[in-house]
PDB file of C-alpha atoms and ligand atoms in Angstrom:
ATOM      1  CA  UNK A 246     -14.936  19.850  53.484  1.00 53.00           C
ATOM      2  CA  UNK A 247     -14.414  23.291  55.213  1.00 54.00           C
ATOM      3  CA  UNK A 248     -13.003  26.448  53.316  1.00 52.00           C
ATOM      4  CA  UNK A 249     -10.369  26.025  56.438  1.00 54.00           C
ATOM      5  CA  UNK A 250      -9.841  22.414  55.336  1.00 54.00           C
ATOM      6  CA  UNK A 251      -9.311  23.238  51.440  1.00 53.00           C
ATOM      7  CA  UNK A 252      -7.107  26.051  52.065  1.00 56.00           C
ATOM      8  CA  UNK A 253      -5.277  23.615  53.969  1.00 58.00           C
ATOM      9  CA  UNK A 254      -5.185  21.084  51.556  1.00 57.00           C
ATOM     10  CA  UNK A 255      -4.078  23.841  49.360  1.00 59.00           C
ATOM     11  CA  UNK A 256      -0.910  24.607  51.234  1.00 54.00           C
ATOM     12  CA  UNK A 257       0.119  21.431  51.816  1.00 55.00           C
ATOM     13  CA  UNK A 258      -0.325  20.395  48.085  1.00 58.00           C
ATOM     14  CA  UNK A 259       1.961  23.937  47.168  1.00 55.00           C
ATOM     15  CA  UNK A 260       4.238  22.761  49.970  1.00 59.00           C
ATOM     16  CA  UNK A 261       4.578  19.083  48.607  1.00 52.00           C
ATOM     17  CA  UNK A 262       4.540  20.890  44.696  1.00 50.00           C
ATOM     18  CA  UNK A 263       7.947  22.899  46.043  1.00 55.00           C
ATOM     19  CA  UNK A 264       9.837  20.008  47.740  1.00 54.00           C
ATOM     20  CA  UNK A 265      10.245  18.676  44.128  1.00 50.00           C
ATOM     21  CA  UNK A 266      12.637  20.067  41.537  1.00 48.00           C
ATOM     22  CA  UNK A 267       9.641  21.201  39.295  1.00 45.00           C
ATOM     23  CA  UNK A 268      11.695  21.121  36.297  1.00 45.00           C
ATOM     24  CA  UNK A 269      12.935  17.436  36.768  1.00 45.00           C
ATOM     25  CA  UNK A 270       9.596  16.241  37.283  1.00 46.00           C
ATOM     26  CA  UNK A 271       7.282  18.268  34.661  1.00 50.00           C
ATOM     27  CA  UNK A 272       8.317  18.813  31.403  1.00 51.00           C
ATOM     28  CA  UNK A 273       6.098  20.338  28.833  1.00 59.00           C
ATOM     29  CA  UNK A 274       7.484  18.364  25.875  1.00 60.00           C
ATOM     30  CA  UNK A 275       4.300  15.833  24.357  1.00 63.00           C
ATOM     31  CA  UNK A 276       5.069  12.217  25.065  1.00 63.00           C
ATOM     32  CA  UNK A 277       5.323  10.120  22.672  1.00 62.00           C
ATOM     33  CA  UNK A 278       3.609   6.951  23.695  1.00 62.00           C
ATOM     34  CA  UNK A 279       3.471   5.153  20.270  1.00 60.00           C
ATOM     35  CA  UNK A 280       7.080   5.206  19.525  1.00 56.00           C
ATOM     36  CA  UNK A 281       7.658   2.311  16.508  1.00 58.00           C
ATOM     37  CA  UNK A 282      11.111   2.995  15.134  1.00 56.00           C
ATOM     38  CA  UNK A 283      13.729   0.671  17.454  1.00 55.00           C
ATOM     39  CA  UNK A 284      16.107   3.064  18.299  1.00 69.00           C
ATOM     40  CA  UNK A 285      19.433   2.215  16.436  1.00 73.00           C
ATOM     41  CA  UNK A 286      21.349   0.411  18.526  1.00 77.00           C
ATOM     42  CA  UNK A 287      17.948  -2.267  19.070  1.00 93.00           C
ATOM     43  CA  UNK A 288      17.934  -1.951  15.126  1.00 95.00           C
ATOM     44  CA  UNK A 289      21.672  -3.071  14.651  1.00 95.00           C
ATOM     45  CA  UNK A 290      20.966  -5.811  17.476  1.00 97.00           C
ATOM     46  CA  UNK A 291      17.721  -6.682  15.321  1.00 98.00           C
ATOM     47  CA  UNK A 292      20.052  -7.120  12.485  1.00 98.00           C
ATOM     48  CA  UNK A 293      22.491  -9.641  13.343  1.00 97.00           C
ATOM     49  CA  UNK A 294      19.810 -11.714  15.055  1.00 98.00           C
ATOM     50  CA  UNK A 295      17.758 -11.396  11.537  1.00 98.00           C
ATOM     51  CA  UNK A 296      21.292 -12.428  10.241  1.00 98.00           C
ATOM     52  CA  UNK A 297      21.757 -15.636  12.528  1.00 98.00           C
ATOM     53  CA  UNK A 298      18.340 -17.310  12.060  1.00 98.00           C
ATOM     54  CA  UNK A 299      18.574 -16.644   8.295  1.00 98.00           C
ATOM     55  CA  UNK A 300      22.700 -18.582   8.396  1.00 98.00           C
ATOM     56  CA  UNK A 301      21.519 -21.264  10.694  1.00 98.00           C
ATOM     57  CA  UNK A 302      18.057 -21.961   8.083  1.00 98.00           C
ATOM     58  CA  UNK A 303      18.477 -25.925   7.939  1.00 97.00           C
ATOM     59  CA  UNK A 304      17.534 -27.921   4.673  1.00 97.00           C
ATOM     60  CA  UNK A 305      17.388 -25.219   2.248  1.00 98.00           C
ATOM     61  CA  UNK A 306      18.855 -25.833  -1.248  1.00 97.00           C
ATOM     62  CA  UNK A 307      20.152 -22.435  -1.599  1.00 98.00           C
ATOM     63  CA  UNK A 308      22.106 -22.547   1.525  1.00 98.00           C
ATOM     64  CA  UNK A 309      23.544 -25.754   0.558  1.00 97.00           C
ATOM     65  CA  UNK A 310      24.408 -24.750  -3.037  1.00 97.00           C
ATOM     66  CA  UNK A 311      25.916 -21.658  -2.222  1.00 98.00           C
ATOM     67  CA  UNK A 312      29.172 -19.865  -0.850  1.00 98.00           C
ATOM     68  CA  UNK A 313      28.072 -17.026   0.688  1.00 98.00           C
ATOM     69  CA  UNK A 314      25.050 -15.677   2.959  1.00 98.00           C
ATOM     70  CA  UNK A 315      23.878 -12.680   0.674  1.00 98.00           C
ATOM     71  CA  UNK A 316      22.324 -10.576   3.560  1.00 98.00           C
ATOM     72  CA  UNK A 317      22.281  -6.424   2.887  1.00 98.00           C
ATOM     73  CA  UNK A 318      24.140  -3.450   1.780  1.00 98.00           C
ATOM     74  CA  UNK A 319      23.811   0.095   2.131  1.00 98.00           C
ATOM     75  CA  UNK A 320      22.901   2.663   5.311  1.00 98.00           C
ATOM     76  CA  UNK A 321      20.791   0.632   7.874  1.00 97.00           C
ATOM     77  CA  UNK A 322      19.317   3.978   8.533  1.00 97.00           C
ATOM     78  CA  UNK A 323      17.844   4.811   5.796  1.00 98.00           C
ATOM     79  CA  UNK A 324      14.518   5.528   4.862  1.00 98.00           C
ATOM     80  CA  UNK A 325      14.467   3.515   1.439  1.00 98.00           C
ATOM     81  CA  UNK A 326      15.202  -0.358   1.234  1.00 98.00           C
ATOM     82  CA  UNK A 327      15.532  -1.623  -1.649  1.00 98.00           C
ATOM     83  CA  UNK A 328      14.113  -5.484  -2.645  1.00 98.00           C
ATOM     84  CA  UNK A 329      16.079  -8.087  -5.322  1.00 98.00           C
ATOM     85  CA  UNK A 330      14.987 -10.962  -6.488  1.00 98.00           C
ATOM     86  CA  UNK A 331      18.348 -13.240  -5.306  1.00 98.00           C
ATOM     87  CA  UNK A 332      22.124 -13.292  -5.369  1.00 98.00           C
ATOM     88  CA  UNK A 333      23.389 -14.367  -8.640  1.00 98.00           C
ATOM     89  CA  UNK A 334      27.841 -15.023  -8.995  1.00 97.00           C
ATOM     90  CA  UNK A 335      29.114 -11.998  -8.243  1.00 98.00           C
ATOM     91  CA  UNK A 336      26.733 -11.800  -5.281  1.00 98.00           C
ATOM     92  CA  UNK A 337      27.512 -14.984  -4.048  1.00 98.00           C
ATOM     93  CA  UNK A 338      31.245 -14.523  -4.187  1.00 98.00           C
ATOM     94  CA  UNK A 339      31.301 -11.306  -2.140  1.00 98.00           C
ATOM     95  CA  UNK A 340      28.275 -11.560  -0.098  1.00 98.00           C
ATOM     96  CA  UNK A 341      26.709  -8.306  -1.132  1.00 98.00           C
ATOM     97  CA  UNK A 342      23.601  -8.034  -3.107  1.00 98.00           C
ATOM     98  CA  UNK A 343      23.661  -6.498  -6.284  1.00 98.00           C
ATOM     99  CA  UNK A 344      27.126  -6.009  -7.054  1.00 98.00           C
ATOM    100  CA  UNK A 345      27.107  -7.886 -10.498  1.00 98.00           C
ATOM    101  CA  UNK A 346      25.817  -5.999 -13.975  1.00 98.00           C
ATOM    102  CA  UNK A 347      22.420  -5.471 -12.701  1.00 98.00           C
ATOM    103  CA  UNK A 348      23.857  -3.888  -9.626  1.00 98.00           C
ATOM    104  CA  UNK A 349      25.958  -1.693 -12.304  1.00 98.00           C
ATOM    105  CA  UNK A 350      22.974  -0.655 -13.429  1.00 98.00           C
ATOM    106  CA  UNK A 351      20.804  -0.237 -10.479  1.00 98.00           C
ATOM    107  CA  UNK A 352      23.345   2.090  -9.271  1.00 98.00           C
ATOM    108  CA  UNK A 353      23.255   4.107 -12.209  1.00 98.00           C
ATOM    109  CA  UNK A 354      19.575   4.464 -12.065  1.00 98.00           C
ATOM    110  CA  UNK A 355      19.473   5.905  -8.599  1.00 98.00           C
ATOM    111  CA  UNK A 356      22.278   7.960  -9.546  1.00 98.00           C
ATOM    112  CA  UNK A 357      19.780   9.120 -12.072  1.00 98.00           C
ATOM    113  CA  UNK A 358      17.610  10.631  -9.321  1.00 98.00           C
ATOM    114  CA  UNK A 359      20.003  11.798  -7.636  1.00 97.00           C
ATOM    115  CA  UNK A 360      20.995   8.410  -4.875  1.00 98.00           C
ATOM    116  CA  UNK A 361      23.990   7.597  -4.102  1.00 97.00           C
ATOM    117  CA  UNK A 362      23.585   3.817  -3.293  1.00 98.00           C
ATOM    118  CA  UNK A 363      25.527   4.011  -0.686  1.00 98.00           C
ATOM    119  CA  UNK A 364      22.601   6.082   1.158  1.00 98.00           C
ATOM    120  CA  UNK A 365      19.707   3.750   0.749  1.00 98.00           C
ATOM    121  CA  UNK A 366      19.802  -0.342   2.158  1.00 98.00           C
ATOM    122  CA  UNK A 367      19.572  -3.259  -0.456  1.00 98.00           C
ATOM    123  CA  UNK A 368      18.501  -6.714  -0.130  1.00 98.00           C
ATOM    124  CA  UNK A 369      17.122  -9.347  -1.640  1.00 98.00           C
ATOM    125  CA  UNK A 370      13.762 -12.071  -1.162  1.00 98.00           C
ATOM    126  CA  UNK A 371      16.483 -14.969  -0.903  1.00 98.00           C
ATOM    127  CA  UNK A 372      19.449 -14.977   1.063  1.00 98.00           C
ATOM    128  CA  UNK A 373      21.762 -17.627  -0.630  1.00 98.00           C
ATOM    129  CA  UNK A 374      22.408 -17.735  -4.604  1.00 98.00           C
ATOM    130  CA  UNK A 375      19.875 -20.305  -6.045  1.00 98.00           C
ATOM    131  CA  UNK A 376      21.804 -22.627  -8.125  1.00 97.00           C
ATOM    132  CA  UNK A 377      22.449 -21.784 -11.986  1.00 95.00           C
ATOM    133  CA  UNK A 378      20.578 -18.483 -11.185  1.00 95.00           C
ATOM    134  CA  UNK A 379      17.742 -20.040 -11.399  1.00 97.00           C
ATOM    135  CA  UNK A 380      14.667 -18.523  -9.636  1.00 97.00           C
ATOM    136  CA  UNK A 381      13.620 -19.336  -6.135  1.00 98.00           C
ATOM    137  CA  UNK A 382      11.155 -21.862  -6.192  1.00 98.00           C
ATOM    138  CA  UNK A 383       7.293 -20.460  -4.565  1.00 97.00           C
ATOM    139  CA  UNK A 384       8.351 -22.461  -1.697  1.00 98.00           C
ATOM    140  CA  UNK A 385      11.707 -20.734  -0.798  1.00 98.00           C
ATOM    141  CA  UNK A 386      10.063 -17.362  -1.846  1.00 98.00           C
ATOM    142  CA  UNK A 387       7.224 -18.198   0.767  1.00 98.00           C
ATOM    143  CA  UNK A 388       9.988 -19.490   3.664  1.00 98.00           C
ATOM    144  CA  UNK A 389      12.263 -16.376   3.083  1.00 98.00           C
ATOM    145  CA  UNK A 390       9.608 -13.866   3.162  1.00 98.00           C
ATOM    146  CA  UNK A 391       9.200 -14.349   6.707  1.00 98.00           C
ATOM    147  CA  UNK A 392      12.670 -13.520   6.740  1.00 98.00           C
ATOM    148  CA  UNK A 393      11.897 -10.483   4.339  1.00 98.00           C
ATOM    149  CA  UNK A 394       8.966  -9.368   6.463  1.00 98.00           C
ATOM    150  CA  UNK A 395      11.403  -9.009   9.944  1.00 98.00           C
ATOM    151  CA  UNK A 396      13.802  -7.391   7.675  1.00 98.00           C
ATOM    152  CA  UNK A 397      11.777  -4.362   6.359  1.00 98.00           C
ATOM    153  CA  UNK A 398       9.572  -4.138   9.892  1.00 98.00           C
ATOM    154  CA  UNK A 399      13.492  -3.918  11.658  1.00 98.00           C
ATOM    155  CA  UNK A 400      14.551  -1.232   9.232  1.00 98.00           C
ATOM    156  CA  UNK A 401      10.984   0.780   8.953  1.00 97.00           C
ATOM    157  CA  UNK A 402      12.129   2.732   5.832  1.00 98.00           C
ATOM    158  CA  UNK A 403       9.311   4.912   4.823  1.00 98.00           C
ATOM    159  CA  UNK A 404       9.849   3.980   1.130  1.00 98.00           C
ATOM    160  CA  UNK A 405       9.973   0.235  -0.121  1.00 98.00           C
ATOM    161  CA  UNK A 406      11.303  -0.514  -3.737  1.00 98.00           C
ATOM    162  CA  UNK A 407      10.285  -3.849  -4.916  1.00 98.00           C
ATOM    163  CA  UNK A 408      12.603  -4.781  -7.992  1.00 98.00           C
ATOM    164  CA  UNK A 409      11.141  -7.295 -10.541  1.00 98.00           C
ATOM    165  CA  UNK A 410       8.230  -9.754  -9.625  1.00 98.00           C
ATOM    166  CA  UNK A 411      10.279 -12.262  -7.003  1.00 98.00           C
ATOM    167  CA  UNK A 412       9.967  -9.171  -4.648  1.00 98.00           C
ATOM    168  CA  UNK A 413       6.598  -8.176  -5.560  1.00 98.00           C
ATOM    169  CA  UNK A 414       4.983 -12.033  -5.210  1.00 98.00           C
ATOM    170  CA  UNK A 415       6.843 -12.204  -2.454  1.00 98.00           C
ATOM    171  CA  UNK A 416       5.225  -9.741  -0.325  1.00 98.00           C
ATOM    172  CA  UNK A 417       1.697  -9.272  -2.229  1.00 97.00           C
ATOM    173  CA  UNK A 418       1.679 -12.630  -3.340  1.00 96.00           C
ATOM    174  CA  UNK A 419       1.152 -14.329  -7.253  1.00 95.00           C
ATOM    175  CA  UNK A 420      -2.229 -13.638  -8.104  1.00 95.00           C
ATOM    176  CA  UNK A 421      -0.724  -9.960  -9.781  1.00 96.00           C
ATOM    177  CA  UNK A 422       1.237  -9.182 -12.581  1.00 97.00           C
ATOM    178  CA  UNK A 423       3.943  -6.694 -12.712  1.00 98.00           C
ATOM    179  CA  UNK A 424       3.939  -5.505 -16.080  1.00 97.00           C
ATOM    180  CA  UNK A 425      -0.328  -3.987 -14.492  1.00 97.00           C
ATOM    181  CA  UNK A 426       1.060  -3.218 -10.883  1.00 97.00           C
ATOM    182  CA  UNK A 427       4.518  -1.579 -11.618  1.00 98.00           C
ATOM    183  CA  UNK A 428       4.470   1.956 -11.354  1.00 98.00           C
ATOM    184  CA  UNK A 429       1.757   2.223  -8.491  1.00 97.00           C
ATOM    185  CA  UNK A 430       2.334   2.933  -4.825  1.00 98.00           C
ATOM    186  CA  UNK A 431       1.273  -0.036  -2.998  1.00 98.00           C
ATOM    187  CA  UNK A 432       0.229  -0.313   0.426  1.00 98.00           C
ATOM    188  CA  UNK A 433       1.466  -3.394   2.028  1.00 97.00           C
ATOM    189  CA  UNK A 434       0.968  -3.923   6.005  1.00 97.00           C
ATOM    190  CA  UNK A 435       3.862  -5.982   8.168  1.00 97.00           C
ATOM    191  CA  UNK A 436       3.361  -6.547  11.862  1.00 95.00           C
ATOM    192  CA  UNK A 437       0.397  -3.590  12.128  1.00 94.00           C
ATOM    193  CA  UNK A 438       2.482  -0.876  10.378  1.00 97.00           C
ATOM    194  CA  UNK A 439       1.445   0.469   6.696  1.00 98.00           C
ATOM    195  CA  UNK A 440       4.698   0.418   4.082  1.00 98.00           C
ATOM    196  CA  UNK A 441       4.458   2.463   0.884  1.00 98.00           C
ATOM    197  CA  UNK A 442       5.805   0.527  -1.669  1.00 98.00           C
ATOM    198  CA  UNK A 443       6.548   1.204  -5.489  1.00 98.00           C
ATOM    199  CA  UNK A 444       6.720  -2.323  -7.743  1.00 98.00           C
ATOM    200  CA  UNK A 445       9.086  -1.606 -10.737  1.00 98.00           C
ATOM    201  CA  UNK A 446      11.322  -3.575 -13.137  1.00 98.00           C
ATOM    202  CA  UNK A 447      14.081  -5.731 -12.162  1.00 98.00           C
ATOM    203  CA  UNK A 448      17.654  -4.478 -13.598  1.00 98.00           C
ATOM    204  CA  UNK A 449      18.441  -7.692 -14.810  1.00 98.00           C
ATOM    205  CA  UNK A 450      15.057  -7.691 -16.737  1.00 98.00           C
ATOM    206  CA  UNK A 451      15.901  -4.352 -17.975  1.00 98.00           C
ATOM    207  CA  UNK A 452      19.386  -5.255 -19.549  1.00 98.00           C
ATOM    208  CA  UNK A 453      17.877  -8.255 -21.612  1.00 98.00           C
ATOM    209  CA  UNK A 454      15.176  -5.914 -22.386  1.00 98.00           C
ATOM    210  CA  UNK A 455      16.348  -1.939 -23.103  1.00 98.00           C
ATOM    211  CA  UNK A 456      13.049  -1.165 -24.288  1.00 98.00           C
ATOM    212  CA  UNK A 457      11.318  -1.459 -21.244  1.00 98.00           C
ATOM    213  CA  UNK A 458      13.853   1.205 -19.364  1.00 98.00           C
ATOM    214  CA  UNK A 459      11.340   3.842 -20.286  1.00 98.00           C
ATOM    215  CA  UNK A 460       8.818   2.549 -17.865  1.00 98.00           C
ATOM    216  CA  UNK A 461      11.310   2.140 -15.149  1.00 98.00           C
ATOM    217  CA  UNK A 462      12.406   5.698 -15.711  1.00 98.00           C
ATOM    218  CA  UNK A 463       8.751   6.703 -15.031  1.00 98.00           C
ATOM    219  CA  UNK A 464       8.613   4.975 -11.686  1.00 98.00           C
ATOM    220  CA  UNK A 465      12.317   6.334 -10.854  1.00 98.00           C
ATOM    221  CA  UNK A 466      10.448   9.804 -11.573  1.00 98.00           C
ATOM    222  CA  UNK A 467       7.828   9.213  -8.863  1.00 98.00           C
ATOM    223  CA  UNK A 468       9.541   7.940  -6.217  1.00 98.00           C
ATOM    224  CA  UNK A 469      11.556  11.171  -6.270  1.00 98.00           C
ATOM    225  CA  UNK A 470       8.747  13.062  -6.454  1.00 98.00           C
ATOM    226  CA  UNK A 471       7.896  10.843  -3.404  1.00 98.00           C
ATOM    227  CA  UNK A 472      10.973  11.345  -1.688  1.00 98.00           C
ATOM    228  CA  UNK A 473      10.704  15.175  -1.924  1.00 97.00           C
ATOM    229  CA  UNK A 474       7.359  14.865  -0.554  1.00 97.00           C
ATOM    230  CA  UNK A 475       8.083  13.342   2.029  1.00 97.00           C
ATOM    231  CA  UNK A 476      11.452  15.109   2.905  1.00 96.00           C
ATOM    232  CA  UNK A 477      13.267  12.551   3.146  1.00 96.00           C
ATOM    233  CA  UNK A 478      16.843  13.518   3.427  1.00 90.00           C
ATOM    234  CA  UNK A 479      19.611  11.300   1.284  1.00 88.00           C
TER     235      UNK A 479
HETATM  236  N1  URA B 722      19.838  -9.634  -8.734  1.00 67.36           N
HETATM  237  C1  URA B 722      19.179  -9.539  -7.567  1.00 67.36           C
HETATM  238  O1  URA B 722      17.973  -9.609  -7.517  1.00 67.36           O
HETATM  239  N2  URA B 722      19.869  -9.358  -6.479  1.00 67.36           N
HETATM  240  C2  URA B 722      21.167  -9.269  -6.481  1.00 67.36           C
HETATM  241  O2  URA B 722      21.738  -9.103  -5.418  1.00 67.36           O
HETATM  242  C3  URA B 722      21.840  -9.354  -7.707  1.00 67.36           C
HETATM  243  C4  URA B 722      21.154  -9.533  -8.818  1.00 67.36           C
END
């Protein structure tokens, strides 16, 4: 190639350069190419589809013993989700998790670090009320933690609070005991993405046994201190 040549390929490149709106076509903001949060309406569309599969589950004993689908409460958009074991009466009668006495006191002890409920999203391993409150068999746990796992990867809170050991086998499985693993922040990995996650004791747990609320009150602790690291705004 010629100096002629480049300087013409020069001018021609400026002319081509000019007969764009620059500013429409460069922008010097990064890209961001590994974008993992659905935007909100995809997470509300997310939701309801969760919500469908999970009403139209076929021979499952809790659906067929119970009144109400159980699904979520709280701010979609929030960066803490909250895991129960099940719905219990109450629950099953409304259709929102933890609105019984445990949920009296759950709300109390976010209150307690400063959470309104309302500002973090609640559910549960199982959907439907299991019958007599008794606990979901391994089998439903297993089944609905499929369910569970769509659930947290759709809402991609940055926190996860696993209440009592249904939510804690459910995810990490039974080989672990709660009364070692509460307290500690947890890895746990859904659909390539790492979740922090804090195992602690169930509410229910903690009202037949008051002596144990110092412990929870220690995990409470860090996951403010986590939430302040993290700057997570409630
Ligand atoms: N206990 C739970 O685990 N979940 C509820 O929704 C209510 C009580």
């Amino acid at each position: 190639m010629t100096l002629e040549d480049k300087n013409q390929n020069n001018i021609i490149s400026t002319e081509l350069v000019n007969s764009y709106n620059i500013d429409y076509v460069f922008s010097d903001k990064p890209i961001n190419r590994f974008k993992t949060k659905p935007i909100l309406e995809d997470r509300s569309k997310l939701l309801s589809e969760l919500r469908n599969e999970i009403e139209n589950i076929n021979n499952c004993e809790l659906k067929s013993n119970s009144k109400k689908l159980v699904f979520s409460d709280g701010d979609y958009q929030s960066q803490i989700m909250i895991i129960g074991e099940g719905p219990g009466q109450k629950e099953d009668e409304i259709g929102k998790p933890f609105v019984g006495d445990a949920g009296m006191l759950l709300n109390k002890m976010l209150k307690a670090i400063n959470i309104e409920r309302e500002k973090v999203y609640i559910t549960n391993v199982v959907n439907y009320r299991p019958p007599n409150n008794r606990k979901p068999e391994p089998a439903e746990v297993t089944r609905y933690s499929e369910f569970l796992r769509k659930h947290i990867s759709i809402i991609d809170p940055k926190i996860l609070i696993l209440m009592g050991s249904t939510a804690m086998e459910s995810l990490f499985g039974s080989r672990i005991k709660i009364t070692k693993e509460r307290g500690n922040w947890k890895d746990i990995i859904i659909k390539n993405k790492t979740y922090l996650s804090m195992i602690t004791f169930h509410p229910a747990y903690l009202l037949r046994q008051p002596e144990q609320k110092k412990y929870s009150w220690s995990d409470l602790k860090k996951i403010k201190k986590k939430i302040d690291e993290l700057n997570i705004n409630l």
